[in-house]
XYZ file of C-alpha atoms in Angstrom:
232
model
C -160.812 -99.748 -112.102
C -159.800 -100.623 -115.667
C -156.154 -101.290 -116.562
C -155.612 -97.988 -118.409
C -156.965 -95.910 -115.520
C -154.989 -97.953 -112.987
C -151.798 -97.317 -114.957
C -152.585 -93.601 -115.037
C -153.049 -93.423 -111.279
C -149.951 -95.483 -110.513
C -147.709 -93.397 -112.774
C -148.947 -90.121 -111.367
C -148.581 -91.260 -107.792
C -145.107 -92.607 -108.520
C -144.386 -89.073 -109.713
C -145.270 -87.941 -106.188
C -143.275 -90.813 -104.686
C -146.264 -91.920 -102.642
C -148.013 -94.842 -104.312
C -147.448 -97.256 -101.441
C -148.655 -94.666 -98.927
C -151.731 -93.885 -100.988
C -152.630 -97.547 -101.081
C -152.415 -97.930 -97.294
C -153.105 -94.680 -95.463
C -156.285 -92.766 -94.777
C -154.691 -89.720 -93.165
C -151.809 -87.573 -94.372
C -150.277 -84.867 -92.205
C -148.148 -82.361 -94.106
C -145.850 -79.880 -92.360
C -144.031 -76.846 -93.722
C -141.691 -74.523 -91.869
C -141.757 -70.788 -92.465
C -140.042 -70.059 -95.779
C -140.504 -73.539 -97.241
C -142.435 -73.776 -100.493
C -145.569 -75.809 -101.195
C -146.345 -76.880 -104.763
C -149.805 -77.802 -105.950
C -150.039 -79.610 -109.280
C -153.123 -80.557 -111.274
C -152.402 -83.335 -113.744
C -153.780 -85.708 -116.339
C -151.541 -87.894 -118.496
C -151.563 -89.032 -122.096
C -152.002 -92.744 -122.890
C -149.033 -95.050 -123.423
C -146.463 -93.029 -121.503
C -144.500 -95.768 -119.697
C -141.212 -95.338 -121.587
C -141.547 -91.549 -121.686
C -142.171 -91.393 -117.975
C -139.185 -93.622 -117.230
C -136.913 -91.211 -119.102
C -138.529 -88.234 -117.358
C -137.762 -89.763 -113.957
C -134.138 -90.386 -114.919
C -133.501 -86.913 -116.356
C -135.716 -84.412 -114.518
C -135.992 -85.885 -111.027
C -132.254 -85.699 -110.181
C -132.233 -81.972 -110.990
C -135.313 -81.385 -108.825
C -133.831 -83.416 -105.979
C -130.586 -81.442 -106.190
C -132.606 -78.279 -105.631
C -134.317 -79.737 -102.534
C -137.554 -81.074 -104.067
C -139.394 -83.467 -101.732
C -142.334 -85.506 -103.054
C -145.525 -85.453 -101.005
C -148.919 -87.177 -101.249
C -150.981 -87.287 -104.420
C -154.757 -87.746 -104.602
C -157.182 -88.688 -107.326
C -159.785 -86.068 -108.136
C -163.081 -87.794 -107.480
C -165.333 -85.153 -108.992
C -165.013 -81.671 -110.466
C -167.805 -79.430 -109.168
C -166.925 -76.184 -110.926
C -164.468 -75.173 -113.618
C -162.291 -77.301 -115.845
C -162.505 -81.061 -115.418
C -159.297 -81.760 -117.324
C -157.195 -82.835 -114.328
C -157.717 -86.170 -112.606
C -154.911 -85.965 -110.021
C -153.934 -83.405 -107.381
C -150.382 -83.499 -105.989
C -148.420 -81.650 -103.310
C -144.672 -81.021 -103.354
C -142.150 -79.300 -101.094
C -138.976 -77.241 -101.568
C -136.631 -75.894 -98.902
C -136.984 -72.270 -99.962
C -138.338 -69.951 -102.631
C -134.804 -69.446 -103.924
C -134.225 -73.173 -104.409
C -137.618 -73.590 -106.036
C -136.882 -70.814 -108.520
C -133.266 -71.885 -109.007
C -134.683 -75.184 -110.256
C -136.762 -73.330 -112.852
C -133.588 -71.628 -114.076
C -131.491 -74.827 -114.013
C -133.798 -77.438 -115.491
C -133.671 -76.519 -119.199
C -129.852 -76.154 -119.332
C -129.626 -79.541 -117.590
C -132.461 -81.217 -119.562
C -132.982 -79.271 -122.823
C -136.160 -81.136 -123.775
C -137.688 -80.926 -120.285
C -140.837 -79.063 -121.368
C -141.252 -81.248 -124.451
C -141.059 -84.330 -122.219
C -143.766 -82.938 -119.970
C -146.027 -82.170 -122.910
C -145.572 -85.698 -124.249
C -146.424 -87.246 -120.873
C -149.162 -84.972 -119.580
C -152.160 -83.738 -121.516
C -152.932 -81.402 -118.628
C -150.327 -79.952 -116.262
C -150.780 -76.759 -114.251
C -148.802 -75.646 -111.248
C -148.745 -73.008 -108.538
C -146.259 -72.669 -105.709
C -146.489 -70.853 -102.396
C -143.898 -69.649 -99.908
C -145.179 -70.446 -96.422
C -145.506 -67.251 -94.335
C -145.410 -69.229 -91.078
C -145.100 -72.799 -89.831
C -148.027 -74.689 -91.358
C -149.347 -78.179 -90.577
C -152.521 -79.713 -91.962
C -154.061 -83.171 -92.312
C -155.960 -84.623 -95.252
C -158.309 -87.231 -93.777
C -159.601 -89.436 -96.578
C -162.430 -90.655 -94.334
C -163.911 -87.157 -94.681
C -165.234 -85.200 -97.679
C -162.316 -83.028 -98.826
C -162.953 -80.143 -101.202
C -160.348 -77.972 -102.920
C -161.636 -74.587 -104.110
C -159.665 -71.990 -106.053
C -161.169 -68.528 -106.410
C -160.314 -65.758 -108.860
C -161.426 -62.549 -107.179
C -162.967 -59.396 -108.594
C -161.076 -57.445 -105.926
C -157.443 -57.476 -104.846
C -158.283 -57.381 -101.143
C -159.600 -60.782 -100.063
C -159.560 -60.200 -96.290
C -163.300 -59.621 -95.928
C -164.142 -62.526 -98.237
C -161.825 -64.939 -96.415
C -163.128 -63.921 -93.004
C -166.703 -64.462 -94.166
C -165.924 -67.822 -95.791
C -164.131 -69.098 -92.693
C -167.144 -68.170 -90.582
C -169.558 -69.799 -93.054
C -167.510 -72.997 -93.241
C -167.462 -73.287 -89.450
C -171.167 -72.462 -89.102
C -172.115 -75.232 -91.547
C -169.953 -77.855 -89.839
C -166.853 -77.780 -92.019
C -163.191 -77.272 -91.218
C -160.916 -74.972 -93.191
C -157.604 -76.835 -93.181
C -155.485 -74.787 -95.593
C -155.562 -71.340 -97.210
C -153.051 -70.496 -99.944
C -152.512 -66.963 -101.243
C -149.881 -65.090 -103.236
C -148.980 -68.065 -105.395
C -146.593 -68.035 -108.318
C -146.852 -69.977 -111.564
C -144.035 -70.822 -113.994
C -144.527 -69.570 -117.541
C -146.432 -72.121 -119.582
C -148.093 -73.808 -116.575
C -150.491 -71.050 -115.560
C -152.734 -71.657 -112.567
C -152.959 -68.388 -110.696
C -156.051 -68.199 -108.467
C -156.304 -65.372 -105.970
C -156.774 -67.906 -103.186
C -157.070 -71.677 -102.807
C -158.895 -73.158 -99.820
C -159.060 -76.805 -98.748
C -162.056 -77.660 -96.590
C -163.047 -80.872 -94.816
C -166.602 -82.055 -94.188
C -168.206 -84.970 -92.384
C -170.263 -85.804 -95.477
C -171.135 -84.720 -98.981
C -174.542 -83.605 -97.721
C -172.926 -81.254 -95.190
C -170.817 -79.660 -97.889
C -173.723 -79.321 -100.315
C -175.845 -77.660 -97.603
C -173.054 -75.128 -97.063
C -172.719 -74.569 -100.800
C -176.434 -74.055 -101.353
C -176.763 -71.492 -98.583
C -173.604 -69.450 -99.174
C -173.013 -69.514 -102.937
C -175.084 -66.421 -103.704
C -173.031 -64.208 -101.385
C -169.754 -65.683 -102.688
C -170.575 -64.738 -106.270
C -170.632 -61.039 -105.376
C -166.844 -60.906 -105.075
C -165.708 -63.877 -107.193
C -165.365 -63.910 -110.990
C -164.269 -67.532 -111.428
C -164.094 -70.753 -109.392
C -162.368 -74.118 -109.794
C -163.649 -76.657 -107.277
C -163.157 -80.405 -106.942
C -163.409 -83.268 -104.473
C -160.411 -85.400 -103.479
C -160.748 -89.165 -103.419
């Protein structure tokens, strides 16, 4: 890994507060109670951001922490299979409630007037969606496995039939569906609003590609756009 890329990864994982964990652990178990909020962020940074990022941490992080933000693991994106390849890092976050998450959105600019300008200076790509958990949710990202994140934009509002079929297909081809996210919200200016995002886990790349080859045709009947990538 060259120095510039290493700096990128370190800074982004410091943003998630998890660099030491990422360097040591192979498995991450994440738990959310009903009503807590899960963030997903897709990021890529600009070069030479050390001083900018230091100021960002000192100004923006205290406001987020005040509104209950809890950093969670971040992962490099190993490969983009479909859709935009702009992001190179995928990060989770947690908030105590939807109200606190949205109170932060209202509070951050009065507290840090150049908040959005700081973000634009640091990150060349930054999109975000957040999800209120409808029930207690626990899942594990096992980095010994082949982990794939897929976001779908549907042609239809009702995804029940599609999701039921995908879950069955994933199981039949040896995969495990570890997380399904629906009804996400996106702050203005950071749009990432898929109909559903699914994280699946496979024993190998070959197992996933066999599933993909044999199910993709049926998926395309109800899907108008897909963003899919592999976690490192």
